[in-house]
Short mmCIF file of C-alpha atoms in Angstrom, two decimals:
data_model
loop_
_atom_site.label_atom_id
_atom_site.label_comp_id
_atom_site.label_asym_id
_atom_site.label_seq_id
_atom_site.Cartn_x
_atom_site.Cartn_y
_atom_site.Cartn_z
CA MET M 1 -67.41 56.00 -282.21
CA GLU M 2 -66.55 52.55 -280.91
CA GLU M 3 -67.12 49.57 -283.16
CA THR M 4 -68.36 46.29 -281.76
CA ILE M 5 -68.41 42.85 -283.33
CA SER M 6 -71.12 40.30 -282.79
CA LEU M 7 -70.53 36.61 -282.24
CA GLN M 8 -72.00 35.91 -285.66
CA GLU M 9 -69.60 38.34 -287.33
CA PHE M 10 -66.75 36.77 -285.39
CA PHE M 11 -67.42 33.31 -286.78
CA GLN M 12 -68.10 34.72 -290.24
CA THR M 13 -64.65 36.28 -290.23
CA LEU M 14 -63.07 33.01 -289.11
CA ARG M 15 -64.90 31.10 -291.84
CA LYS M 16 -63.96 33.68 -294.45
CA ARG M 17 -60.25 33.59 -293.50
CA MET M 18 -60.11 29.87 -292.73
CA LEU M 19 -57.49 29.16 -295.40
CA LEU M 20 -55.25 31.96 -294.10
CA ILE M 21 -55.57 30.76 -290.50
CA PHE M 22 -54.84 27.16 -291.43
CA SER M 23 -51.85 28.09 -293.63
CA ILE M 24 -50.15 30.30 -291.04
CA THR M 25 -50.73 27.79 -288.23
CA LEU M 26 -49.34 24.96 -290.35
CA LEU M 27 -46.33 27.05 -291.44
CA VAL M 28 -45.38 28.09 -287.89
CA THR M 29 -45.85 24.55 -286.56
CA THR M 30 -43.77 23.04 -289.37
CA LEU M 31 -40.95 25.55 -288.88
CA SER M 32 -40.90 24.82 -285.16
CA GLY M 33 -40.68 21.08 -285.80
CA VAL M 34 -37.86 21.45 -288.33
CA ILE M 35 -35.87 23.75 -286.03
CA SER M 36 -36.42 21.57 -282.97
CA PHE M 37 -35.54 18.26 -284.66
CA TYR M 38 -32.81 19.28 -287.10
CA LEU M 39 -31.29 22.68 -286.29
CA ILE M 40 -31.03 22.92 -282.49
CA THR M 41 -28.16 20.96 -280.96
CA PRO M 42 -29.43 18.51 -278.31
CA ILE M 43 -28.19 19.22 -274.78
CA TYR M 44 -27.63 16.40 -272.28
CA GLU M 45 -27.49 16.64 -268.51
CA SER M 46 -25.56 14.66 -265.93
CA SER M 47 -25.45 15.06 -262.14
CA THR M 48 -23.42 13.96 -259.16
CA GLN M 49 -24.22 14.42 -255.47
CA LEU M 50 -21.99 15.44 -252.57
CA LEU M 51 -22.67 15.07 -248.86
CA ILE M 52 -21.38 17.90 -246.69
CA ASN M 53 -20.76 16.94 -243.04
CA GLN M 54 -20.15 19.64 -240.44
CA GLU M 55 -17.27 18.62 -238.23
CA ASP M 56 -18.26 18.23 -234.59
CA THR M 57 -16.08 20.89 -232.99
CA ASN M 58 -18.50 21.83 -230.21
CA THR M 59 -20.67 19.16 -228.68
CA ASN M 60 -22.72 21.74 -226.74
CA GLN M 61 -23.69 23.68 -229.85
CA MET M 62 -27.44 24.33 -230.29
CA PRO M 63 -29.14 22.24 -233.06
CA ASP M 64 -30.56 25.33 -234.82
CA LEU M 65 -27.14 26.97 -234.84
CA ASP M 66 -25.62 23.75 -236.15
CA ILE M 67 -28.09 23.69 -239.06
CA GLN M 68 -27.40 27.34 -239.86
CA THR M 69 -23.67 26.66 -239.86
CA ASN M 70 -24.18 23.76 -242.28
CA LEU M 71 -26.19 25.94 -244.66
CA GLN M 72 -23.56 28.66 -244.63
CA LEU M 73 -20.89 26.06 -245.29
CA ILE M 74 -22.87 24.63 -248.22
CA ASN M 75 -23.27 28.11 -249.73
CA THR M 76 -19.54 28.65 -249.40
CA TYR M 77 -18.81 25.29 -251.02
CA SER M 78 -21.19 26.08 -253.90
CA ILE M 79 -19.13 29.16 -254.71
CA ILE M 80 -15.83 27.31 -254.41
CA ILE M 81 -16.99 24.50 -256.73
CA LYS M 82 -17.50 26.98 -259.60
CA SER M 83 -14.35 28.98 -258.85
CA PRO M 84 -11.25 28.95 -261.10
CA ALA M 85 -9.39 27.11 -258.34
CA ILE M 86 -11.50 24.03 -259.12
CA LEU M 87 -12.51 24.56 -262.75
CA ASP M 88 -8.98 25.18 -263.99
CA LEU M 89 -7.98 21.78 -262.60
CA VAL M 90 -11.03 20.16 -264.24
CA ILE M 91 -10.04 21.60 -267.62
CA LYS M 92 -6.48 20.35 -267.15
CA GLU M 93 -7.51 16.89 -265.98
CA LEU M 94 -9.99 16.32 -268.83
CA ALA M 95 -7.79 18.06 -271.43
CA LEU M 96 -10.53 20.49 -272.42
CA GLU M 97 -8.21 22.77 -274.39
CA ASN M 98 -11.01 24.46 -276.32
CA MET M 99 -12.95 25.35 -273.17
CA THR M 100 -12.32 28.39 -270.98
CA THR M 101 -13.04 28.68 -267.28
CA GLN M 102 -15.95 31.03 -268.03
CA SER M 103 -17.55 28.69 -270.57
CA LEU M 104 -17.15 25.72 -268.22
CA ASN M 105 -18.69 27.75 -265.41
CA LYS M 106 -21.81 28.29 -267.54
CA LYS M 107 -22.22 24.53 -268.03
CA ILE M 108 -22.21 23.80 -264.30
CA ASN M 109 -25.06 24.39 -261.87
CA VAL M 110 -24.68 23.78 -258.12
CA ASN M 111 -27.66 23.60 -255.77
CA SER M 112 -28.79 22.00 -252.54
CA GLU M 113 -32.14 20.41 -251.71
CA GLY M 114 -33.86 22.63 -249.14
CA ASP M 115 -32.17 22.44 -245.74
CA SER M 116 -30.35 19.19 -246.53
CA GLN M 117 -26.61 18.73 -246.54
CA VAL M 118 -26.66 17.22 -250.03
CA VAL M 119 -25.18 19.32 -252.84
CA THR M 120 -25.96 18.42 -256.45
CA ILE M 121 -23.53 19.29 -259.25
CA THR M 122 -25.37 19.33 -262.58
CA VAL M 123 -23.59 19.70 -265.92
CA GLN M 124 -25.12 20.29 -269.35
CA ASP M 125 -23.27 19.63 -272.60
CA ALA M 126 -23.93 18.58 -276.18
CA ASP M 127 -22.08 15.32 -275.44
CA GLN M 128 -23.56 13.22 -272.62
CA TYR M 129 -20.20 11.60 -271.89
CA ILE M 130 -18.42 14.93 -271.56
CA ALA M 131 -21.19 16.13 -269.23
CA ARG M 132 -20.69 13.00 -267.13
CA ASP M 133 -16.90 13.38 -267.01
CA ILE M 134 -17.11 17.08 -266.07
CA ALA M 135 -19.55 16.37 -263.23
CA ASN M 136 -17.49 13.52 -261.80
CA SER M 137 -14.17 15.32 -262.22
CA THR M 138 -15.52 18.47 -260.57
CA ALA M 139 -16.75 16.45 -257.59
CA ASP M 140 -13.49 14.52 -257.25
CA ILE M 141 -11.26 17.58 -257.53
CA PHE M 142 -13.40 19.58 -255.11
CA GLN M 143 -13.32 16.75 -252.57
CA ARG M 144 -9.54 16.60 -252.89
CA GLU M 145 -8.81 20.33 -252.94
CA ILE M 146 -11.17 21.45 -250.16
CA THR M 147 -8.87 19.83 -247.61
CA ASP M 148 -6.08 22.24 -248.53
CA LEU M 149 -8.34 25.25 -249.16
CA MET M 150 -10.23 25.13 -245.85
CA ASN M 151 -8.19 22.62 -243.84
CA ILE M 152 -11.19 20.35 -243.33
CA ASN M 153 -12.20 16.98 -244.69
CA ASN M 154 -15.97 16.70 -244.60
CA VAL M 155 -17.03 16.07 -248.20
CA GLY M 156 -18.26 12.70 -249.41
CA ILE M 157 -19.57 11.63 -252.82
CA LEU M 158 -23.06 10.11 -252.65
CA ALA M 159 -23.62 9.31 -256.34
CA LYS M 160 -21.48 9.43 -259.44
CA ALA M 161 -22.74 10.90 -262.70
CA THR M 162 -23.61 8.40 -265.44
CA ALA M 163 -24.25 8.49 -269.19
CA SER M 164 -25.50 6.11 -271.90
CA GLU M 165 -26.29 5.96 -275.60
CA LYS M 166 -30.02 5.82 -274.86
CA GLN M 167 -29.94 8.93 -272.69
CA GLU M 168 -32.55 11.50 -273.69
CA PRO M 169 -31.52 15.17 -274.07
CA VAL M 170 -33.02 17.69 -271.65
CA LYS M 171 -33.45 20.24 -274.43
CA PRO M 172 -34.83 21.00 -276.86
CA GLN M 173 -38.23 19.40 -276.24
CA PRO M 174 -39.64 19.08 -279.78
CA ILE M 175 -43.17 18.00 -278.85
CA LEU M 176 -43.57 20.86 -276.37
CA ASN M 177 -42.08 23.34 -278.85
CA ILE M 178 -44.45 22.17 -281.60
CA ALA M 179 -47.49 22.41 -279.31
CA ILE M 180 -46.57 25.93 -278.20
CA SER M 181 -45.85 26.99 -281.79
CA MET M 182 -49.21 25.64 -282.93
CA VAL M 183 -51.04 27.74 -280.35
CA ILE M 184 -48.96 30.84 -281.13
CA GLY M 185 -49.43 30.38 -284.87
CA PHE M 186 -53.18 29.95 -284.44
CA LEU M 187 -53.50 33.09 -282.32
CA LEU M 188 -51.31 35.12 -284.71
CA SER M 189 -53.34 33.98 -287.73
CA ILE M 190 -56.61 34.93 -286.03
CA GLY M 191 -55.20 38.35 -285.19
CA LEU M 192 -54.06 38.81 -288.80
CA ALA M 193 -57.45 37.66 -290.08
CA PHE M 194 -59.30 40.31 -288.05
CA LEU M 195 -56.74 42.96 -289.01
CA LEU M 196 -57.33 42.24 -292.70
CA GLU M 197 -61.06 42.25 -292.12
CA TYR M 198 -60.80 45.62 -290.38
CA LEU M 199 -58.76 47.09 -293.25
CA ASP M 200 -61.09 45.67 -295.92
CA ASN M 201 -63.51 48.45 -296.98
CA THR M 202 -65.11 46.48 -299.81
CA LEU M 203 -68.93 46.46 -299.79
CA THR M 204 -70.07 42.89 -300.37
CA SER M 205 -73.60 42.78 -298.98
CA GLU M 206 -76.70 44.82 -298.20
CA GLN M 207 -75.72 44.78 -294.55
CA ASP M 208 -72.44 46.52 -295.40
CA ILE M 209 -74.33 49.31 -297.17
CA GLU M 210 -76.77 49.75 -294.30
CA LYS M 211 -73.90 49.90 -291.82
CA LEU M 212 -71.95 52.43 -293.91
CA LEU M 213 -74.82 54.78 -294.80
CA SER M 214 -77.03 54.16 -291.76
CA LEU M 215 -79.97 53.93 -294.20
CA PRO M 216 -82.26 50.99 -295.02
CA VAL M 217 -81.92 49.26 -298.41
CA ILE M 218 -85.20 49.53 -300.34
CA GLY M 219 -84.18 47.56 -303.41
CA SER M 220 -81.50 45.38 -304.94
CA ILE M 221 -80.46 44.03 -308.34
CA SER M 222 -80.03 40.32 -308.53
CA SER M 223 -76.79 39.02 -310.01
CA MET M 224 -76.98 37.00 -313.18
CA GLU M 225 -74.71 34.22 -314.30
CA ILE M 226 -72.83 34.61 -317.58
CA LYS M 227 -74.57 31.57 -319.08
CA GLU M 228 -77.98 33.04 -318.30
CA GLN M 229 -76.94 36.35 -319.87
CA LYS M 230 -75.90 34.61 -323.10
CA LYS M 231 -79.15 32.63 -323.17
CA ILE M 232 -81.23 35.79 -322.83
CA ALA M 233 -79.17 37.48 -325.54
CA ARG M 234 -79.85 34.60 -327.99
CA LEU M 235 -83.59 34.73 -327.25
CA ASN M 236 -83.61 38.45 -327.95
CA LYS M 237 -81.90 37.89 -331.31
CA MET M 238 -84.41 35.20 -332.28
CA GLN M 239 -87.26 37.62 -331.65
#
């Protein structure tokens, strides 16, 4: 037999478990704030931009074909930028002895804006100045080495990566984390409140008895405070 809950019972449960809901929500939100502000290492981001120019080897080439060739060239360059041929030189130039090619590869992201010929090299690191140096060094070394690798010279640097003391980290985002944690904590506490209510078989009212036995209540005994009981007992003794 399926059980349903009315809107009134819903709010009664929330009111009954209000302390539990508030406590869990506050606990989850506080933990999220502490972790976001004090335990997670801030990560900074720095970017540099390259301009890829397709050499004009065929003046009669169709414009659409020219665009397609540029896109293929950019995809090829994106792979070369993150290859050991470039990253090993970056590690050597910046003296990053504690960093492997694989770990450096994970810090670098290469992408292009739509069908443009601009390639963006983005680097993330716990130190904003190291992120800046890696981005700039990667761009410089790629521009220098691509001439020997592909026997062409069509890469220009549009913008150098920069860094400053006032630079904000890209992650974590404490305010966003706290807001999300508050919502999650609230939903979890509500779920726990209804689970406890479902598991609670205590009869606390006439309605509970009617629901359990499917019979109407024809009488009830009023509760009496302890002070009233003592007062009645003293009156009985006096008589």
